[in-house]
Coordinates of C-alpha atoms in Angstrom, one line a residue:
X1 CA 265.6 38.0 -19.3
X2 CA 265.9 34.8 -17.6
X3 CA 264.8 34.9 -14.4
X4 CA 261.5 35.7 -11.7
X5 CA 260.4 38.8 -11.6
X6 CA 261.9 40.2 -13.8
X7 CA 260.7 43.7 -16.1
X8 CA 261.9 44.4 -19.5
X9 CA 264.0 47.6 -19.7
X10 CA 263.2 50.8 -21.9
X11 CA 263.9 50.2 -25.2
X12 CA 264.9 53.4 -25.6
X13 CA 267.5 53.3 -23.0
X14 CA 271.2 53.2 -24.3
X15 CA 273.9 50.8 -23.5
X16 CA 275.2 52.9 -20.5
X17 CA 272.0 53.3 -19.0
X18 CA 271.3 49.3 -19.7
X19 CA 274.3 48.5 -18.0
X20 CA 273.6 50.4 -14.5
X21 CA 270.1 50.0 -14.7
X22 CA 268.7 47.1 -16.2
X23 CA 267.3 44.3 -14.2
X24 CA 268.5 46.6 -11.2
X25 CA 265.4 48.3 -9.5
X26 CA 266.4 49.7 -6.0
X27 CA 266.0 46.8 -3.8
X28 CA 261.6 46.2 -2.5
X29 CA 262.6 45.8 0.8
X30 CA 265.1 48.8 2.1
X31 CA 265.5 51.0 -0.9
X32 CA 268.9 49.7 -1.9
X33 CA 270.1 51.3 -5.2
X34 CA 272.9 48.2 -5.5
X35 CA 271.4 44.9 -6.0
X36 CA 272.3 43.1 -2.5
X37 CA 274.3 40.1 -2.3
X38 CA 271.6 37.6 -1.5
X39 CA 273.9 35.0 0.3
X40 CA 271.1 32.2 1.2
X41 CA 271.2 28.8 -0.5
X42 CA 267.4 28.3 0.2
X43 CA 264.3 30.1 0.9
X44 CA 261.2 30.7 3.2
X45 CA 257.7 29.3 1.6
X46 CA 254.3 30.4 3.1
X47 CA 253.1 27.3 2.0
X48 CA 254.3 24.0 0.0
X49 CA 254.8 25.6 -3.6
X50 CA 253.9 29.0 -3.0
X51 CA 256.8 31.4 -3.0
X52 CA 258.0 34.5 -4.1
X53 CA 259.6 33.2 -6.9
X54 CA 262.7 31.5 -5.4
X55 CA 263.4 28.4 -3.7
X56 CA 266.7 26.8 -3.7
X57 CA 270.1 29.4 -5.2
X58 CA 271.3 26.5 -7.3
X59 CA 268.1 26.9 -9.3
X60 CA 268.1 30.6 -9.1
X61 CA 269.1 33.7 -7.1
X62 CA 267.8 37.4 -6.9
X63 CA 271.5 38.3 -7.0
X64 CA 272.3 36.0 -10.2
X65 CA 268.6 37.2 -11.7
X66 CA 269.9 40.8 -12.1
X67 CA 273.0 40.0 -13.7
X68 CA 270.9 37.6 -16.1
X69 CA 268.8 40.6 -16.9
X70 CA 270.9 43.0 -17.0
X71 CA 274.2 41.3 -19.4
X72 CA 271.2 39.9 -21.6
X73 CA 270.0 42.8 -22.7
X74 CA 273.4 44.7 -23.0
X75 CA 273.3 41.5 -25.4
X76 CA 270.0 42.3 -26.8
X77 CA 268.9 38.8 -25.7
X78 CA 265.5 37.9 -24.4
X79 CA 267.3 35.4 -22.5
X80 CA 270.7 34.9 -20.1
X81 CA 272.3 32.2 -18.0
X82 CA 275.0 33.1 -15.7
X83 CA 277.6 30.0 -14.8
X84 CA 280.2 29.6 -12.8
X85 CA 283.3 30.3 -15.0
X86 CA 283.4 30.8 -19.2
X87 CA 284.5 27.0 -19.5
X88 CA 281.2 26.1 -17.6
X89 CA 279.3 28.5 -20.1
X90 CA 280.7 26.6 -23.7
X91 CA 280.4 23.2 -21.8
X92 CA 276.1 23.7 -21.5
X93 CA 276.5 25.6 -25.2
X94 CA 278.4 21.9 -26.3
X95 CA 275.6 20.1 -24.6
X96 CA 273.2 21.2 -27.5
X97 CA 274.5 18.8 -29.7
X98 CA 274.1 15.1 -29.5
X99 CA 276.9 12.8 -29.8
X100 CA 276.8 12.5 -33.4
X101 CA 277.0 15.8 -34.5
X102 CA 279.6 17.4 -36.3
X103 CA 280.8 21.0 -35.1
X104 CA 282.5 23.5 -36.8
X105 CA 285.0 25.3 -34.8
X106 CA 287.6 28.3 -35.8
X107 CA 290.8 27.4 -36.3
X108 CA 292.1 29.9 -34.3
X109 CA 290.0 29.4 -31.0
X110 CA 290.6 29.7 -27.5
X111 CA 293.1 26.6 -26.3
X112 CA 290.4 26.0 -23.9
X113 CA 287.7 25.6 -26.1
X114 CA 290.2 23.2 -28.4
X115 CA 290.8 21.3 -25.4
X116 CA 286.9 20.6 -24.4
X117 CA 286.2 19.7 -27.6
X118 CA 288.7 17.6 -28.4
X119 CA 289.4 15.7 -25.1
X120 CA 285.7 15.9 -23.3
X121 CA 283.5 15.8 -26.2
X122 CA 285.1 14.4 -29.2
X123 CA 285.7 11.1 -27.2
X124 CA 281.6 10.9 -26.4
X125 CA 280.9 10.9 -30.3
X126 CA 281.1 14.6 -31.3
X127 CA 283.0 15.1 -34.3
X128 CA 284.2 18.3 -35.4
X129 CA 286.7 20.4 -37.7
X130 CA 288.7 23.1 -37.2
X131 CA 288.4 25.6 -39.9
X132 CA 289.2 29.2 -41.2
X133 CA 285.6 30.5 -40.7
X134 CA 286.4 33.8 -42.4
X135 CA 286.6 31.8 -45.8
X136 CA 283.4 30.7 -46.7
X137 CA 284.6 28.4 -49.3
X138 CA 286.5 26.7 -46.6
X139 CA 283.6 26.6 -44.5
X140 CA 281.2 25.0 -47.4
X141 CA 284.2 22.4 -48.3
X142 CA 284.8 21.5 -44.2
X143 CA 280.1 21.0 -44.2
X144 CA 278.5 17.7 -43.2
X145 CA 275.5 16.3 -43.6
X146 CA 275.1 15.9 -40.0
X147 CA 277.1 19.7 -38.9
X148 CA 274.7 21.0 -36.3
X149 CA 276.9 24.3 -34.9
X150 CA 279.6 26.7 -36.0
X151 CA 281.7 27.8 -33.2
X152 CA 282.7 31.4 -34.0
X153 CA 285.0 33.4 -32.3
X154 CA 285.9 37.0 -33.4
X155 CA 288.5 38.5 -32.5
X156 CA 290.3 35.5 -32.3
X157 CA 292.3 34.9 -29.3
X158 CA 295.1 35.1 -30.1
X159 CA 295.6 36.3 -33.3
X160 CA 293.0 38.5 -33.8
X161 CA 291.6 37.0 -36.9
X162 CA 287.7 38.4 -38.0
X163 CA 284.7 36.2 -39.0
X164 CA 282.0 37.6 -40.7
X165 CA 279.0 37.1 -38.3
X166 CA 276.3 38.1 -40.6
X167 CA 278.0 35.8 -43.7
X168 CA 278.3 32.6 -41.5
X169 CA 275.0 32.8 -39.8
X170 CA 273.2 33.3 -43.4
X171 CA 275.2 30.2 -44.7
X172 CA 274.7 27.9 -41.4
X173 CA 271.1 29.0 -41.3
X174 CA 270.5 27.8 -45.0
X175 CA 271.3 24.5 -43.5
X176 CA 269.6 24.4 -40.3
X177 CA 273.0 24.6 -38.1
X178 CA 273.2 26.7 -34.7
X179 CA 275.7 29.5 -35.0
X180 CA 277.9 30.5 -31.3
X181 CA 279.6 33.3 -31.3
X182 CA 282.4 33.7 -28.5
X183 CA 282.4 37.6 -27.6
X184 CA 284.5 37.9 -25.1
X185 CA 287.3 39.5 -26.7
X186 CA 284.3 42.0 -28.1
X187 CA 282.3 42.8 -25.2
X188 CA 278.3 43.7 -26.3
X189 CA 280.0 46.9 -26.1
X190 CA 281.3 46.3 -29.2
X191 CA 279.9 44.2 -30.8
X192 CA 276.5 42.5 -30.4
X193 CA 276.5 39.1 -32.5
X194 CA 272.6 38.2 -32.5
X195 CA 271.6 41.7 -33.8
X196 CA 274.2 40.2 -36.6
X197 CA 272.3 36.5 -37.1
X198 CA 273.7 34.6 -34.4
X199 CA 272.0 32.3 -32.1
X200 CA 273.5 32.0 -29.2
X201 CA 276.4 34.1 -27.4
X202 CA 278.9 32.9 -24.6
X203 CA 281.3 35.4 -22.4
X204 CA 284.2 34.4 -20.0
X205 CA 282.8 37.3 -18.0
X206 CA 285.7 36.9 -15.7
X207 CA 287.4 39.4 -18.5
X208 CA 286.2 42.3 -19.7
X209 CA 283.1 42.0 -18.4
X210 CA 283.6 42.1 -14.6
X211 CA 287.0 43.9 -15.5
X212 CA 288.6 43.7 -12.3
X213 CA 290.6 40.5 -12.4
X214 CA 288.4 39.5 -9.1
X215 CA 286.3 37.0 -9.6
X216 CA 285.9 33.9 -12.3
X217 CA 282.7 33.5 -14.2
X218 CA 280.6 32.6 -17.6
X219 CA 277.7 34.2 -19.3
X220 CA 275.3 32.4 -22.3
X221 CA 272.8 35.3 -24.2
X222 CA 270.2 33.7 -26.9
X223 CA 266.9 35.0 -28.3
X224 CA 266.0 31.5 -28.8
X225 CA 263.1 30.5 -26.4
X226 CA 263.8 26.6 -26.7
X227 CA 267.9 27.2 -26.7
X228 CA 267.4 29.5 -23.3
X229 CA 265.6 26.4 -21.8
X230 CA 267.6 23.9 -22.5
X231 CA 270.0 25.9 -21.0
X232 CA 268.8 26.5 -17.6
X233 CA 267.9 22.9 -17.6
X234 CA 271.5 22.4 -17.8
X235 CA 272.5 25.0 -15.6
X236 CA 270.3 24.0 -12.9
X237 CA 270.9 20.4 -13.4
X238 CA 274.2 20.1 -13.2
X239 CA 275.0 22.9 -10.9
X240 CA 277.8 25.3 -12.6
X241 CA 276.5 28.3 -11.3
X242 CA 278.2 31.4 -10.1
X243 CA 277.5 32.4 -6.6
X244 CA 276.3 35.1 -5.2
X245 CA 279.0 37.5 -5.0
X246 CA 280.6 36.6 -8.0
X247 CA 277.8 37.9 -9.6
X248 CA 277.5 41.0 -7.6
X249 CA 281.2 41.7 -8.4
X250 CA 280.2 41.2 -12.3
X251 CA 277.1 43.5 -11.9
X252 CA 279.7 46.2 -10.6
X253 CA 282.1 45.6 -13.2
X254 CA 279.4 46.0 -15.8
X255 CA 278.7 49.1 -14.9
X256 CA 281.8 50.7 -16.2
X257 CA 282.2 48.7 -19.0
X258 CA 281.4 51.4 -21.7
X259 CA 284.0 54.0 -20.4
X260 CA 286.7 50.8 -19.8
X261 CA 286.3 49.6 -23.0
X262 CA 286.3 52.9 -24.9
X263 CA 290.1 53.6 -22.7
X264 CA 291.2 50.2 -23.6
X265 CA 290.7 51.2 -27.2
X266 CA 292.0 54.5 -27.3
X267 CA 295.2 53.3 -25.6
X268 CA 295.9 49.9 -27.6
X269 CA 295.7 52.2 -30.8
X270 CA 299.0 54.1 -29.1
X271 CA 300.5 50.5 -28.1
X272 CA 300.1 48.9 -31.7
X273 CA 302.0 52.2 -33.5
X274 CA 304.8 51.5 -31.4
X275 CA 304.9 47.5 -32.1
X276 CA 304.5 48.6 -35.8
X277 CA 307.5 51.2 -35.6
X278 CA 309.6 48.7 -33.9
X279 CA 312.6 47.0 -35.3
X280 CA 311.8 43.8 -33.5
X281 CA 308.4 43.5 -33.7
X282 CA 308.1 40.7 -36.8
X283 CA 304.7 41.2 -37.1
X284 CA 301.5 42.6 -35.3
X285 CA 298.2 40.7 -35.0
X286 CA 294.9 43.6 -35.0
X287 CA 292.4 44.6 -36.6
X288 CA 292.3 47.9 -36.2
X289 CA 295.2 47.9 -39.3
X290 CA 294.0 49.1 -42.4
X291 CA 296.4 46.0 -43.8
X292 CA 294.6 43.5 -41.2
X293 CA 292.8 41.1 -43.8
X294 CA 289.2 41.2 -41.6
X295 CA 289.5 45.0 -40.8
X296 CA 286.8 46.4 -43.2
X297 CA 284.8 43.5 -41.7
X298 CA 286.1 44.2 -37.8
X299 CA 285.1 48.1 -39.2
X300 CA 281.5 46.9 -39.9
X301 CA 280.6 44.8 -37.2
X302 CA 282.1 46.5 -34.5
X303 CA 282.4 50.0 -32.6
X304 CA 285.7 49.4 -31.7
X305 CA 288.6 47.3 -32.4
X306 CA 289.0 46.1 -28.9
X307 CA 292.3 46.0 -26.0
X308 CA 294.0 43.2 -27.6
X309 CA 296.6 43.0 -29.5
X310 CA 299.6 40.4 -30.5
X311 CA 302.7 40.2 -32.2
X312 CA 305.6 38.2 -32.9
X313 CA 309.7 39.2 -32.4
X314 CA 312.1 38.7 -34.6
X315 CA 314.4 36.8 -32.2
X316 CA 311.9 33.8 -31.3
X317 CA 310.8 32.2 -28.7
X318 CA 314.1 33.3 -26.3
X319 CA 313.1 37.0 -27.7
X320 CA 309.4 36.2 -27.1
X321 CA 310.3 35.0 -23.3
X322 CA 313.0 37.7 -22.8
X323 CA 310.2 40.4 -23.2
X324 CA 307.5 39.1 -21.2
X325 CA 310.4 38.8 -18.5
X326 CA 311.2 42.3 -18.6
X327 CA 308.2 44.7 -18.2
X328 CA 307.4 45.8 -15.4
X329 CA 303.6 47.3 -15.7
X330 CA 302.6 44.7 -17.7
X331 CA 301.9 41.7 -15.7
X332 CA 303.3 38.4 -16.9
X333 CA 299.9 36.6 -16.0
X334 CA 297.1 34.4 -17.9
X335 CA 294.2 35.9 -18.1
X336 CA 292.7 39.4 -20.0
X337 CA 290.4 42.1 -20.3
X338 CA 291.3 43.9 -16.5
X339 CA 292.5 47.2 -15.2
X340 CA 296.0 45.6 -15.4
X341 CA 297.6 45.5 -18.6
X342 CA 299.0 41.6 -18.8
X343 CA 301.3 40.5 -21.4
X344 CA 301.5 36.3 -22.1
X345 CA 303.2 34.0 -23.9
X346 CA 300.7 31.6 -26.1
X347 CA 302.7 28.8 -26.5
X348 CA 303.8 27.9 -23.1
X349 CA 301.2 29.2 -21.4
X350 CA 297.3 29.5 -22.4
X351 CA 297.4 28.2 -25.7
X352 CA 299.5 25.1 -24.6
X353 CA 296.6 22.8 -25.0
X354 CA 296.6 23.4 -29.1
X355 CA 300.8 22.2 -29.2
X356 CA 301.0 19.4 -32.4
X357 CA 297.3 20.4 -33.2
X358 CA 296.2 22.7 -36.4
X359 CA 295.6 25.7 -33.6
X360 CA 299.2 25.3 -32.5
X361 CA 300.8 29.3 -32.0
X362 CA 304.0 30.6 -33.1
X363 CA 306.4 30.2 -30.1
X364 CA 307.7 34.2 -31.1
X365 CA 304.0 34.9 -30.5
X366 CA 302.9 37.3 -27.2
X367 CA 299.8 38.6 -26.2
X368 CA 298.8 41.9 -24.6
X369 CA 296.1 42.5 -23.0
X370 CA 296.0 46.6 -23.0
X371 CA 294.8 48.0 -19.5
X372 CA 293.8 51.4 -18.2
X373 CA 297.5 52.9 -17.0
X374 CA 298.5 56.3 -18.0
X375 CA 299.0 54.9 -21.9
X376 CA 302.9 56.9 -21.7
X377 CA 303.9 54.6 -18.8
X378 CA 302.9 51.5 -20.6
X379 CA 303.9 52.6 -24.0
X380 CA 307.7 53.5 -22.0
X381 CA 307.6 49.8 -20.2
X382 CA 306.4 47.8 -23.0
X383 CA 309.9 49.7 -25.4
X384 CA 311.9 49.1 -22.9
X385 CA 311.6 45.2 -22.6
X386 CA 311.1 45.2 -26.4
X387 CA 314.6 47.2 -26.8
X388 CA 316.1 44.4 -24.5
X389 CA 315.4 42.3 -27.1
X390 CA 318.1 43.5 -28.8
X391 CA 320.8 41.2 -27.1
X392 CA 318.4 38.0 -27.5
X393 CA 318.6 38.9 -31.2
X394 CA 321.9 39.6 -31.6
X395 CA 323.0 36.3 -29.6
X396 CA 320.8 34.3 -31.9
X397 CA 322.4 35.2 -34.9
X398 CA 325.6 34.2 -34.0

């Protein structure tokens, strides 16, 4: 991993064991067995350029090393960069590409990632195409001469659409193109894309990841030695980097990850028989449905089929908005991949960016993400506000 000082783990060591121990030896100078919060912008050299490995915590920290160690090989990357938020993390992946390179990008991405491609990169010469990446005919029709990355993001956020990692990283490697693979809706717990053929991975570790809705922060894995430089160039040179305790609070969330995301699972499978059952759910959005059109793929590729889920109401948007009003353990808050379960509204709120654009969501569209309550409490709130959709719908269709 990226970093000074730093010791490979076991290979033998499982995920659960990688995520509490690796790059997190008890702490050389008192024992510690949690990596201290080293909370120093510079340090002490015995002599000019002779030091124990640190100098300056824009460049690098001993805090910020472990969690680059230990995420990167829950990755199984040889190499991790930490940043200060996810957005930070995709704009140093972007920075790869020169100006007149063509990207591929899912057509169902992240209004985030839409929006710093279209409106921070696209204007400085980068062209790119949104496209259903889970078609490979469309993929091969949307090619250019001069495409250089495909932007893959799987699930989708927010419609849960699947790529096939493996399939699009054969065909962009035939012709020389980087493939990115967002995984935060994943988690390496789920799904690890470069065992599948990707290049590089990026993380809004501010989700799953740390878990705890507590702190903001980004996360690039590659094996690719060149890639991980140019990386840390970046980081270091323009200074998105996560601080110190933001990356102790990640470390800590990363230790539970396994057992989270295994409850997150279990209870979203409860959450998505109710939305099926339901007479005003129009239509749910997971892959964990045998009738989901990327679920023998999502079956393949991943462990699990992750805490997300969406779905459309049959009254619209005032159904949509009506719903999201009325729960009362699901937060109506941005954001995903916490304790909390959260439930959203695309249109108006994080997928706003993509309105009049090919990403643009259905307005009846909301998004839950599914957290770790007693699943009978949330399945109970979430019918409730869904049953008080009832009166939306019947005033609509008068």
């Amino acid at each position: 991993m990226t970093g000074p000082g730093d010791q490979s783990p076991d290979p033998d060591w499982g995920f659960e064991t990688l995520a509490i121990h690796a790059g997190q030896e008890p702490d050389p100078a008192t024992g510690a067995v949690v990596t201290p919060i080293y909370q120093t912008s510079t340090y002490a050299q015995e002599a000019v350029g002779k030091h124990l490995g640190y100098e300056y915590s824009r460049t690098a920290n001993p805090t910020r090393t472990a969690l680059q160690r230990c995420l990167g090989a829950l990755e199984g990357a040889d190499h991790g960069v930490a940043f200060a938020s996810g957005m930070a993390a995709e704009h140093a992946v972007l920075h790869l590409l020169d100006p007149a390179d063509h990207l591929l990008l899912s057509d169902d991405a992240y209004g985030g990632t839409y929006r710093l491609v279209a409106r921070v990169h696209a204007p400085r010469g980068l062209a790119f195409t949104p496209v259903d990446l889970a078609d490979l005919d469309a993929v091969a029709q949307a090619w250019r001469p001069e495409t250089r990355m495909v932007w893959i993001e799987t699930p989708t956020n927010p419609l849960l659409s699947i790529v096939d990692i493996a399939a699009v990283s054969r065909f962009a490697h035939e012709k020389g193109a980087l493939v990115v693979v967002d995984n935060t809706f994943a988690t390496p717990y789920l799904q690890q894309p470069l065992g599948l053929g990707a290049d590089v991975v990026v993380h809004s570790t501010t989700k799953y990841i740390s878990g705890h809705s507590d702190v903001v922060g980004g996360f690039v894995a590659t094996g690719e030695g060149g890639v991980a430089e140019q990386l840390t160039f970046i980081q270091n040179a323009a200074g998105g980097v996560p601080g110190p305790f933001d990356c102790f609070l990640t470390l800590r969330g990363l230790k539970t990850l396994a057992v989270r995301m295994d409850r997150h699972c279990s209870t979203t499978a409860a959450v998505v028989e109710l939305l099926v059952a339901h007479p005003h759910v129009a239509e749910v959005f997971y892959p964990g449905l045998v009738d989901h059109p990327g679920h023998a793929i999502a079956a393949r590729q991943m462990r699990g089929f992750g805490g997300m889920v969406s779905f459309t109401v049959t009254g619209g948007e005032p159904a949509a908005l009506e719903v999201a009003r009325a729960t009362r353990l699901w937060t109506l808050a941005e954001s995903l991949g916490a304790v909390e379960s959260l439930i959203e509204h695309p249109y108006r709120m994080t997928h706003a960016s993509v309105t009049n654009s090919p990403l643009e969501v259905s307005p009846a569209l909301l998004r839950l993400s599914v957290g770790l309550e007693t699943p009978a409490d949330l399945l109970a709130d979430l019918g409730r506000a869904l049953d008080r959709a009832e009166s939306v719908d019947s005033g609509s269709s008068q």
